[in-house]
PDB file of C-alpha atoms in Angstrom:
ATOM      1  CA  UNK B   1       9.178 -18.202 -74.225  1.00 34.00           C
ATOM      2  CA  UNK B   2       8.644 -15.553 -76.868  1.00 31.00           C
ATOM      3  CA  UNK B   3      10.720 -12.474 -77.513  1.00 38.00           C
ATOM      4  CA  UNK B   4      10.342  -9.513 -79.762  1.00 32.00           C
ATOM      5  CA  UNK B   5      12.385  -6.377 -80.373  1.00 38.00           C
ATOM      6  CA  UNK B   6      11.473  -3.336 -82.359  1.00 32.00           C
ATOM      7  CA  UNK B   7      12.238   0.348 -82.798  1.00 31.00           C
ATOM      8  CA  UNK B   8       8.523   1.130 -82.868  1.00 31.00           C
ATOM      9  CA  UNK B   9       5.713   0.840 -80.307  1.00 30.00           C
ATOM     10  CA  UNK B  10       5.266  -2.854 -79.541  1.00 29.00           C
ATOM     11  CA  UNK B  11       2.193  -4.843 -78.587  1.00 32.00           C
ATOM     12  CA  UNK B  12       2.239  -7.653 -76.030  1.00 32.00           C
ATOM     13  CA  UNK B  13       2.449 -11.115 -77.615  1.00 31.00           C
ATOM     14  CA  UNK B  14       0.010 -13.816 -76.527  1.00 33.00           C
ATOM     15  CA  UNK B  15       1.518 -16.952 -74.956  1.00 34.00           C
ATOM     16  CA  UNK B  16       0.395 -20.539 -74.444  1.00 35.00           C
ATOM     17  CA  UNK B  17      -1.271 -20.878 -71.051  1.00 32.00           C
ATOM     18  CA  UNK B  18       1.003 -23.706 -69.927  1.00 30.00           C
ATOM     19  CA  UNK B  19       4.259 -21.902 -70.798  1.00 32.00           C
ATOM     20  CA  UNK B  20       5.849 -19.606 -68.225  1.00 38.00           C
ATOM     21  CA  UNK B  21       5.549 -16.236 -69.930  1.00 41.00           C
ATOM     22  CA  UNK B  22       8.420 -13.865 -70.329  1.00 46.00           C
ATOM     23  CA  UNK B  23       8.201 -11.066 -72.840  1.00 43.00           C
ATOM     24  CA  UNK B  24      11.215  -8.793 -73.352  1.00 40.00           C
ATOM     25  CA  UNK B  25      11.254  -5.745 -75.595  1.00 44.00           C
ATOM     26  CA  UNK B  26      14.028  -3.277 -76.406  1.00 42.00           C
ATOM     27  CA  UNK B  27      14.796  -0.067 -78.217  1.00 40.00           C
ATOM     28  CA  UNK B  28      18.028   1.927 -78.244  1.00 41.00           C
ATOM     29  CA  UNK B  29      17.634   5.638 -78.756  1.00 41.00           C
ATOM     30  CA  UNK B  30      20.431   8.106 -79.473  1.00 37.00           C
ATOM     31  CA  UNK B  31      20.015  11.412 -77.727  1.00 44.00           C
ATOM     32  CA  UNK B  32      21.401  14.570 -79.279  1.00 35.00           C
ATOM     33  CA  UNK B  33      22.261  17.955 -77.860  1.00 33.00           C
ATOM     34  CA  UNK B  34      18.769  19.425 -78.128  1.00 32.00           C
ATOM     35  CA  UNK B  35      16.482  19.576 -75.114  1.00 33.00           C
ATOM     36  CA  UNK B  36      12.709  19.411 -75.031  1.00 33.00           C
ATOM     37  CA  UNK B  37      10.725  22.516 -75.981  1.00 32.00           C
ATOM     38  CA  UNK B  38       9.456  24.534 -72.979  1.00 32.00           C
ATOM     39  CA  UNK B  39       5.788  24.164 -72.118  1.00 34.00           C
ATOM     40  CA  UNK B  40       3.357  26.893 -73.036  1.00 30.00           C
ATOM     41  CA  UNK B  41       3.177  29.747 -70.547  1.00 29.00           C
ATOM     42  CA  UNK B  42       0.384  29.513 -67.994  1.00 32.00           C
ATOM     43  CA  UNK B  43      -2.506  31.972 -68.084  1.00 32.00           C
ATOM     44  CA  UNK B  44      -2.214  35.051 -65.884  1.00 31.00           C
ATOM     45  CA  UNK B  45      -4.039  34.531 -62.613  1.00 36.00           C
ATOM     46  CA  UNK B  46      -6.428  37.151 -61.165  1.00 39.00           C
ATOM     47  CA  UNK B  47      -5.080  39.287 -58.338  1.00 38.00           C
ATOM     48  CA  UNK B  48      -7.508  37.781 -55.830  1.00 43.00           C
ATOM     49  CA  UNK B  49      -6.161  34.298 -56.548  1.00 45.00           C
ATOM     50  CA  UNK B  50      -2.588  35.522 -56.284  1.00 40.00           C
ATOM     51  CA  UNK B  51      -3.373  37.071 -52.896  1.00 46.00           C
ATOM     52  CA  UNK B  52      -4.876  33.804 -51.649  1.00 52.00           C
ATOM     53  CA  UNK B  53      -1.865  31.830 -52.872  1.00 49.00           C
ATOM     54  CA  UNK B  54       0.526  34.293 -51.230  1.00 49.00           C
ATOM     55  CA  UNK B  55      -1.338  33.927 -47.943  1.00 51.00           C
ATOM     56  CA  UNK B  56      -1.265  30.132 -48.218  1.00 56.00           C
ATOM     57  CA  UNK B  57       2.480  30.221 -48.919  1.00 51.00           C
ATOM     58  CA  UNK B  58       3.023  32.416 -45.857  1.00 49.00           C
ATOM     59  CA  UNK B  59       1.035  30.004 -43.711  1.00 52.00           C
ATOM     60  CA  UNK B  60       3.130  27.079 -44.960  1.00 49.00           C
ATOM     61  CA  UNK B  61       6.326  29.001 -44.248  1.00 46.00           C
ATOM     62  CA  UNK B  62       5.225  29.428 -40.624  1.00 45.00           C
ATOM     63  CA  UNK B  63       4.772  25.702 -40.097  1.00 42.00           C
ATOM     64  CA  UNK B  64       7.452  23.409 -38.748  1.00 45.00           C
ATOM     65  CA  UNK B  65       6.942  20.871 -41.552  1.00 47.00           C
ATOM     66  CA  UNK B  66      10.246  20.787 -43.539  1.00 44.00           C
ATOM     67  CA  UNK B  67       8.558  18.927 -46.420  1.00 46.00           C
ATOM     68  CA  UNK B  68       5.825  21.508 -47.001  1.00 39.00           C
ATOM     69  CA  UNK B  69       7.566  22.935 -50.075  1.00 40.00           C
ATOM     70  CA  UNK B  70       9.176  19.738 -51.399  1.00 45.00           C
ATOM     71  CA  UNK B  71       8.049  18.050 -54.596  1.00 44.00           C
ATOM     72  CA  UNK B  72       6.067  14.810 -54.181  1.00 44.00           C
ATOM     73  CA  UNK B  73       8.252  11.735 -54.116  1.00 57.00           C
ATOM     74  CA  UNK B  74       7.669   8.319 -55.665  1.00 63.00           C
ATOM     75  CA  UNK B  75       5.663   5.905 -53.577  1.00 70.00           C
ATOM     76  CA  UNK B  76       7.906   3.592 -51.563  1.00 80.00           C
ATOM     77  CA  UNK B  77       8.616   0.121 -52.945  1.00 83.00           C
ATOM     78  CA  UNK B  78       7.391  -3.040 -51.311  1.00 90.00           C
ATOM     79  CA  UNK B  79      10.019  -5.323 -49.837  1.00 91.00           C
ATOM     80  CA  UNK B  80       9.514  -7.837 -52.669  1.00 92.00           C
ATOM     81  CA  UNK B  81       9.921  -5.220 -55.401  1.00 94.00           C
ATOM     82  CA  UNK B  82      13.034  -3.784 -53.746  1.00 94.00           C
ATOM     83  CA  UNK B  83      14.568  -7.250 -53.473  1.00 95.00           C
ATOM     84  CA  UNK B  84      13.861  -8.012 -57.132  1.00 96.00           C
ATOM     85  CA  UNK B  85      15.301  -4.689 -58.293  1.00 96.00           C
ATOM     86  CA  UNK B  86      18.532  -5.345 -56.392  1.00 96.00           C
ATOM     87  CA  UNK B  87      18.696  -8.851 -57.862  1.00 96.00           C
ATOM     88  CA  UNK B  88      18.293  -7.382 -61.358  1.00 97.00           C
ATOM     89  CA  UNK B  89      21.220  -5.022 -60.841  1.00 97.00           C
ATOM     90  CA  UNK B  90      23.372  -7.966 -59.814  1.00 96.00           C
ATOM     91  CA  UNK B  91      22.217 -10.105 -62.765  1.00 96.00           C
ATOM     92  CA  UNK B  92      22.895  -7.305 -65.254  1.00 97.00           C
ATOM     93  CA  UNK B  93      26.359  -6.674 -63.776  1.00 96.00           C
ATOM     94  CA  UNK B  94      27.245 -10.377 -63.916  1.00 96.00           C
ATOM     95  CA  UNK B  95      26.047 -10.686 -67.497  1.00 96.00           C
ATOM     96  CA  UNK B  96      28.081  -7.695 -68.659  1.00 96.00           C
ATOM     97  CA  UNK B  97      31.173  -8.831 -66.774  1.00 95.00           C
ATOM     98  CA  UNK B  98      30.980 -12.380 -68.128  1.00 94.00           C
ATOM     99  CA  UNK B  99      30.752 -11.041 -71.692  1.00 93.00           C
ATOM    100  CA  UNK B 100      33.602  -8.557 -71.322  1.00 94.00           C
ATOM    101  CA  UNK B 101      31.474  -5.396 -71.178  1.00 94.00           C
ATOM    102  CA  UNK B 102      32.590  -2.589 -68.925  1.00 93.00           C
ATOM    103  CA  UNK B 103      31.076  -2.021 -65.521  1.00 94.00           C
ATOM    104  CA  UNK B 104      27.925   0.093 -65.251  1.00 95.00           C
ATOM    105  CA  UNK B 105      27.199   2.372 -62.329  1.00 95.00           C
ATOM    106  CA  UNK B 106      23.775   2.522 -60.718  1.00 96.00           C
ATOM    107  CA  UNK B 107      22.136   5.858 -61.532  1.00 96.00           C
ATOM    108  CA  UNK B 108      19.340   7.098 -59.272  1.00 95.00           C
ATOM    109  CA  UNK B 109      18.023   9.510 -61.902  1.00 95.00           C
ATOM    110  CA  UNK B 110      17.572   6.791 -64.534  1.00 97.00           C
ATOM    111  CA  UNK B 111      16.194   4.463 -61.860  1.00 96.00           C
ATOM    112  CA  UNK B 112      13.451   6.944 -61.042  1.00 95.00           C
ATOM    113  CA  UNK B 113      12.536   7.264 -64.742  1.00 97.00           C
ATOM    114  CA  UNK B 114      12.498   3.473 -65.186  1.00 97.00           C
ATOM    115  CA  UNK B 115      10.383   2.961 -62.059  1.00 96.00           C
ATOM    116  CA  UNK B 116       7.798   5.513 -63.159  1.00 96.00           C
ATOM    117  CA  UNK B 117       7.497   3.907 -66.602  1.00 97.00           C
ATOM    118  CA  UNK B 118       7.079   0.439 -65.059  1.00 96.00           C
ATOM    119  CA  UNK B 119       4.337   1.744 -62.765  1.00 96.00           C
ATOM    120  CA  UNK B 120       2.647   3.587 -65.603  1.00 96.00           C
ATOM    121  CA  UNK B 121       2.472   0.389 -67.667  1.00 96.00           C
ATOM    122  CA  UNK B 122       0.946  -1.459 -64.719  1.00 95.00           C
ATOM    123  CA  UNK B 123      -1.569   1.251 -63.839  1.00 95.00           C
ATOM    124  CA  UNK B 124      -2.765   1.848 -67.402  1.00 95.00           C
ATOM    125  CA  UNK B 125      -2.524  -1.728 -68.658  1.00 94.00           C
ATOM    126  CA  UNK B 126      -0.086  -1.541 -71.563  1.00 94.00           C
ATOM    127  CA  UNK B 127       3.403  -2.797 -72.336  1.00 92.00           C
ATOM    128  CA  UNK B 128       5.465  -0.721 -74.726  1.00 94.00           C
ATOM    129  CA  UNK B 129       8.375   1.670 -74.852  1.00 94.00           C
ATOM    130  CA  UNK B 130       5.994   4.502 -75.712  1.00 94.00           C
ATOM    131  CA  UNK B 131       3.188   5.631 -73.455  1.00 94.00           C
ATOM    132  CA  UNK B 132      -0.349   6.080 -74.810  1.00 95.00           C
ATOM    133  CA  UNK B 133       0.574   9.750 -75.315  1.00 95.00           C
ATOM    134  CA  UNK B 134       3.530   8.750 -77.492  1.00 92.00           C
ATOM    135  CA  UNK B 135       6.338   9.539 -75.037  1.00 94.00           C
ATOM    136  CA  UNK B 136       9.329   7.208 -75.381  1.00 93.00           C
ATOM    137  CA  UNK B 137      12.664   6.870 -73.538  1.00 93.00           C
ATOM    138  CA  UNK B 138      13.990  10.074 -75.085  1.00 91.00           C
ATOM    139  CA  UNK B 139      11.038  12.151 -73.918  1.00 93.00           C
ATOM    140  CA  UNK B 140      11.101  10.627 -70.431  1.00 95.00           C
ATOM    141  CA  UNK B 141      14.793  11.403 -69.975  1.00 95.00           C
ATOM    142  CA  UNK B 142      14.637  14.953 -71.316  1.00 94.00           C
ATOM    143  CA  UNK B 143      11.516  15.732 -69.261  1.00 94.00           C
ATOM    144  CA  UNK B 144      13.571  15.286 -66.085  1.00 94.00           C
ATOM    145  CA  UNK B 145      17.106  15.975 -67.327  1.00 94.00           C
ATOM    146  CA  UNK B 146      16.871  18.462 -70.223  1.00 93.00           C
ATOM    147  CA  UNK B 147      20.656  18.928 -70.287  1.00 91.00           C
ATOM    148  CA  UNK B 148      21.418  15.222 -70.790  1.00 93.00           C
ATOM    149  CA  UNK B 149      23.939  14.597 -73.580  1.00 90.00           C
ATOM    150  CA  UNK B 150      24.713  11.041 -74.697  1.00 91.00           C
ATOM    151  CA  UNK B 151      23.052   7.864 -75.905  1.00 92.00           C
ATOM    152  CA  UNK B 152      20.615   5.667 -74.031  1.00 93.00           C
ATOM    153  CA  UNK B 153      18.722   2.444 -74.570  1.00 93.00           C
ATOM    154  CA  UNK B 154      15.786   0.797 -72.855  1.00 95.00           C
ATOM    155  CA  UNK B 155      14.879  -2.859 -72.292  1.00 95.00           C
ATOM    156  CA  UNK B 156      11.509  -3.840 -70.838  1.00 94.00           C
ATOM    157  CA  UNK B 157      10.235  -7.228 -69.708  1.00 93.00           C
ATOM    158  CA  UNK B 158       7.101  -8.789 -68.269  1.00 92.00           C
ATOM    159  CA  UNK B 159       7.075 -12.048 -66.335  1.00 90.00           C
ATOM    160  CA  UNK B 160       4.178 -13.905 -64.772  1.00 90.00           C
ATOM    161  CA  UNK B 161       4.476 -13.981 -60.982  1.00 90.00           C
ATOM    162  CA  UNK B 162       5.303 -17.394 -59.531  1.00 90.00           C
ATOM    163  CA  UNK B 163       4.898 -17.592 -55.742  1.00 87.00           C
ATOM    164  CA  UNK B 164       7.620 -20.229 -55.455  1.00 90.00           C
ATOM    165  CA  UNK B 165      10.190 -18.322 -57.555  1.00 92.00           C
ATOM    166  CA  UNK B 166      12.915 -16.343 -55.808  1.00 94.00           C
ATOM    167  CA  UNK B 167      13.871 -12.778 -56.737  1.00 94.00           C
ATOM    168  CA  UNK B 168      17.226 -14.039 -57.997  1.00 95.00           C
ATOM    169  CA  UNK B 169      15.551 -16.570 -60.317  1.00 94.00           C
ATOM    170  CA  UNK B 170      13.116 -13.955 -61.673  1.00 94.00           C
ATOM    171  CA  UNK B 171      15.974 -11.534 -62.335  1.00 95.00           C
ATOM    172  CA  UNK B 172      18.073 -14.242 -63.977  1.00 94.00           C
ATOM    173  CA  UNK B 173      15.178 -15.240 -66.235  1.00 93.00           C
ATOM    174  CA  UNK B 174      14.696 -11.677 -67.466  1.00 94.00           C
ATOM    175  CA  UNK B 175      18.401 -11.074 -68.122  1.00 96.00           C
ATOM    176  CA  UNK B 176      18.912 -14.455 -69.813  1.00 94.00           C
ATOM    177  CA  UNK B 177      15.999 -13.688 -72.140  1.00 93.00           C
ATOM    178  CA  UNK B 178      17.664 -10.393 -73.098  1.00 95.00           C
ATOM    179  CA  UNK B 179      20.999 -12.125 -73.662  1.00 94.00           C
ATOM    180  CA  UNK B 180      19.376 -14.776 -75.887  1.00 93.00           C
ATOM    181  CA  UNK B 181      17.773 -12.146 -78.134  1.00 91.00           C
ATOM    182  CA  UNK B 182      20.308 -10.451 -80.487  1.00 91.00           C
ATOM    183  CA  UNK B 183      18.870  -6.912 -80.375  1.00 90.00           C
ATOM    184  CA  UNK B 184      18.350  -7.030 -76.600  1.00 91.00           C
ATOM    185  CA  UNK B 185      21.814  -8.497 -76.129  1.00 93.00           C
ATOM    186  CA  UNK B 186      23.356  -5.704 -78.213  1.00 92.00           C
ATOM    187  CA  UNK B 187      21.655  -3.102 -76.052  1.00 92.00           C
ATOM    188  CA  UNK B 188      22.480  -4.846 -72.781  1.00 95.00           C
ATOM    189  CA  UNK B 189      26.178  -5.317 -73.591  1.00 95.00           C
ATOM    190  CA  UNK B 190      26.826  -2.038 -75.421  1.00 95.00           C
ATOM    191  CA  UNK B 191      30.329  -0.940 -74.400  1.00 94.00           C
ATOM    192  CA  UNK B 192      29.342   2.711 -74.585  1.00 94.00           C
ATOM    193  CA  UNK B 193      26.936   2.330 -71.675  1.00 96.00           C
ATOM    194  CA  UNK B 194      28.357   3.104 -68.260  1.00 95.00           C
ATOM    195  CA  UNK B 195      25.212   3.958 -66.275  1.00 96.00           C
ATOM    196  CA  UNK B 196      22.036   2.014 -65.549  1.00 97.00           C
ATOM    197  CA  UNK B 197      18.715   2.479 -63.791  1.00 97.00           C
ATOM    198  CA  UNK B 198      16.184  -0.313 -63.183  1.00 97.00           C
ATOM    199  CA  UNK B 199      12.532   0.021 -62.234  1.00 97.00           C
ATOM    200  CA  UNK B 200      10.080  -2.714 -61.223  1.00 97.00           C
ATOM    201  CA  UNK B 201       6.315  -2.804 -60.667  1.00 96.00           C
ATOM    202  CA  UNK B 202       3.647  -5.505 -60.494  1.00 94.00           C
ATOM    203  CA  UNK B 203      -0.112  -5.825 -60.612  1.00 93.00           C
ATOM    204  CA  UNK B 204      -0.417  -9.012 -58.552  1.00 91.00           C
ATOM    205  CA  UNK B 205      -0.351 -11.219 -61.665  1.00 93.00           C
ATOM    206  CA  UNK B 206       2.768 -10.134 -63.533  1.00 94.00           C
ATOM    207  CA  UNK B 207       5.974  -8.215 -62.877  1.00 94.00           C
ATOM    208  CA  UNK B 208       7.073  -5.422 -65.218  1.00 96.00           C
ATOM    209  CA  UNK B 209      10.769  -4.562 -65.508  1.00 96.00           C
ATOM    210  CA  UNK B 210      12.291  -1.488 -67.155  1.00 97.00           C
ATOM    211  CA  UNK B 211      16.064  -1.108 -67.589  1.00 97.00           C
ATOM    212  CA  UNK B 212      17.501   2.180 -68.831  1.00 96.00           C
ATOM    213  CA  UNK B 213      21.169   2.166 -69.919  1.00 96.00           C
ATOM    214  CA  UNK B 214      23.119   5.277 -70.903  1.00 95.00           C
ATOM    215  CA  UNK B 215      26.591   6.416 -71.906  1.00 94.00           C
ATOM    216  CA  UNK B 216      26.494   9.428 -69.563  1.00 94.00           C
ATOM    217  CA  UNK B 217      25.060  10.006 -66.079  1.00 94.00           C
ATOM    218  CA  UNK B 218      21.603  11.478 -65.818  1.00 92.00           C
ATOM    219  CA  UNK B 219      22.946  14.584 -64.117  1.00 88.00           C
ATOM    220  CA  UNK B 220      26.315  16.280 -63.935  1.00 83.00           C
ATOM    221  CA  UNK B 221      26.822  18.903 -61.226  1.00 80.00           C
ATOM    222  CA  UNK B 222      28.094  22.262 -62.462  1.00 80.00           C
ATOM    223  CA  UNK B 223      31.868  22.725 -62.274  1.00 81.00           C
ATOM    224  CA  UNK B 224      33.173  24.493 -59.170  1.00 83.00           C
ATOM    225  CA  UNK B 225      33.914  28.201 -59.542  1.00 84.00           C
ATOM    226  CA  UNK B 226      37.418  29.201 -60.518  1.00 81.00           C
ATOM    227  CA  UNK B 227      39.527  30.017 -57.439  1.00 80.00           C
ATOM    228  CA  UNK B 228      40.354  33.664 -56.945  1.00 78.00           C
ATOM    229  CA  UNK B 229      44.058  34.549 -57.138  1.00 73.00           C
ATOM    230  CA  UNK B 230      45.925  35.052 -53.887  1.00 72.00           C
ATOM    231  CA  UNK B 231      46.559  38.825 -53.535  1.00 70.00           C
ATOM    232  CA  UNK B 232      49.994  38.129 -52.068  1.00 70.00           C
ATOM    233  CA  UNK B 233      51.003  36.311 -55.255  1.00 66.00           C
ATOM    234  CA  UNK B 234      49.994  39.122 -57.605  1.00 61.00           C
ATOM    235  CA  UNK B 235      53.023  40.926 -59.124  1.00 66.00           C
ATOM    236  CA  UNK B 236      52.488  44.641 -59.653  1.00 63.00           C
ATOM    237  CA  UNK B 237      54.718  46.509 -62.075  1.00 63.00           C
ATOM    238  CA  UNK B 238      56.253  49.476 -60.235  1.00 59.00           C
ATOM    239  CA  UNK B 239      56.913  52.305 -62.717  1.00 60.00           C
ATOM    240  CA  UNK B 240      59.545  53.758 -60.375  1.00 60.00           C
ATOM    241  CA  UNK B 241      61.745  50.704 -60.807  1.00 55.00           C
ATOM    242  CA  UNK B 242      64.847  51.122 -62.940  1.00 53.00           C
ATOM    243  CA  UNK B 243      65.359  49.328 -66.185  1.00 51.00           C
ATOM    244  CA  UNK B 244      68.025  47.207 -64.532  1.00 53.00           C
ATOM    245  CA  UNK B 245      65.614  45.938 -61.951  1.00 51.00           C
ATOM    246  CA  UNK B 246      66.765  48.254 -59.165  1.00 50.00           C
ATOM    247  CA  UNK B 247      64.409  50.473 -57.234  1.00 48.00           C
ATOM    248  CA  UNK B 248      65.025  54.101 -56.491  1.00 49.00           C
ATOM    249  CA  UNK B 249      68.474  54.225 -58.092  1.00 49.00           C
ATOM    250  CA  UNK B 250      69.943  51.328 -56.184  1.00 49.00           C
ATOM    251  CA  UNK B 251      71.998  48.649 -57.848  1.00 50.00           C
ATOM    252  CA  UNK B 252      71.941  44.889 -57.426  1.00 47.00           C
ATOM    253  CA  UNK B 253      74.472  43.360 -55.031  1.00 47.00           C
ATOM    254  CA  UNK B 254      76.606  40.463 -56.065  1.00 50.00           C
ATOM    255  CA  UNK B 255      74.407  37.983 -54.218  1.00 50.00           C
ATOM    256  CA  UNK B 256      71.306  39.159 -56.040  1.00 49.00           C
ATOM    257  CA  UNK B 257      70.002  41.345 -53.215  1.00 49.00           C
ATOM    258  CA  UNK B 258      69.212  44.964 -53.854  1.00 47.00           C
ATOM    259  CA  UNK B 259      71.567  47.536 -52.356  1.00 46.00           C
ATOM    260  CA  UNK B 260      69.985  50.711 -51.071  1.00 49.00           C
ATOM    261  CA  UNK B 261      70.855  54.019 -52.747  1.00 50.00           C
ATOM    262  CA  UNK B 262      74.028  55.687 -51.517  1.00 52.00           C
ATOM    263  CA  UNK B 263      75.623  52.553 -50.104  1.00 49.00           C
TER     264      UNK B 263
END
């Protein structure tokens, strides 16, 4: 079993053929207040193209398909991948609890980012925190959640698939490898982290795991609007009132009630 941690792009380490391979890599990235720069503006389309697109949009609006305008979703997980991902959440929670770290909440936003990175590594045949284009955890988070404020760290792992190994054993092996490696352990047990997302993918030979931990949730809903004041509770200063608090020349009664004028 070989482990390596770095703050730079990392290459996969070769392993002896007879040793069950588990490679775990980690980097912790602090995110500041700045968001990613907006993309360059698209070129202006000719009027004929705009007319065709408007007609297509009108046709879609007339259909009964409620998903016609929705963004494409991630491909569904296989039953095996879903089972392993759930086992990883449990293994991470147990490890943090046993070491005195605070509980982390499952975050769907970070899970989606982690899953896409795991699938990207499988599809393009690399294993690193940075994609071939140079995008790392910071860029992946800000691309989806540009208003994120906090710190985040990423652990990745690759394990050879064993047909006779259960999801719980695979998850335990990955987490134990992180715990046994000082930099991975520091990232995994960081007390500042309160949110986690885990993604899993495989290519039939090996399983790739990505865990994204963060101090803040991926998304915070905007605060509710301030309630409007109740008109009945608004006090209006009446200029006709006397300086002594009476109205229209009346004077206060002994019990605090106002006596009408002339009484």
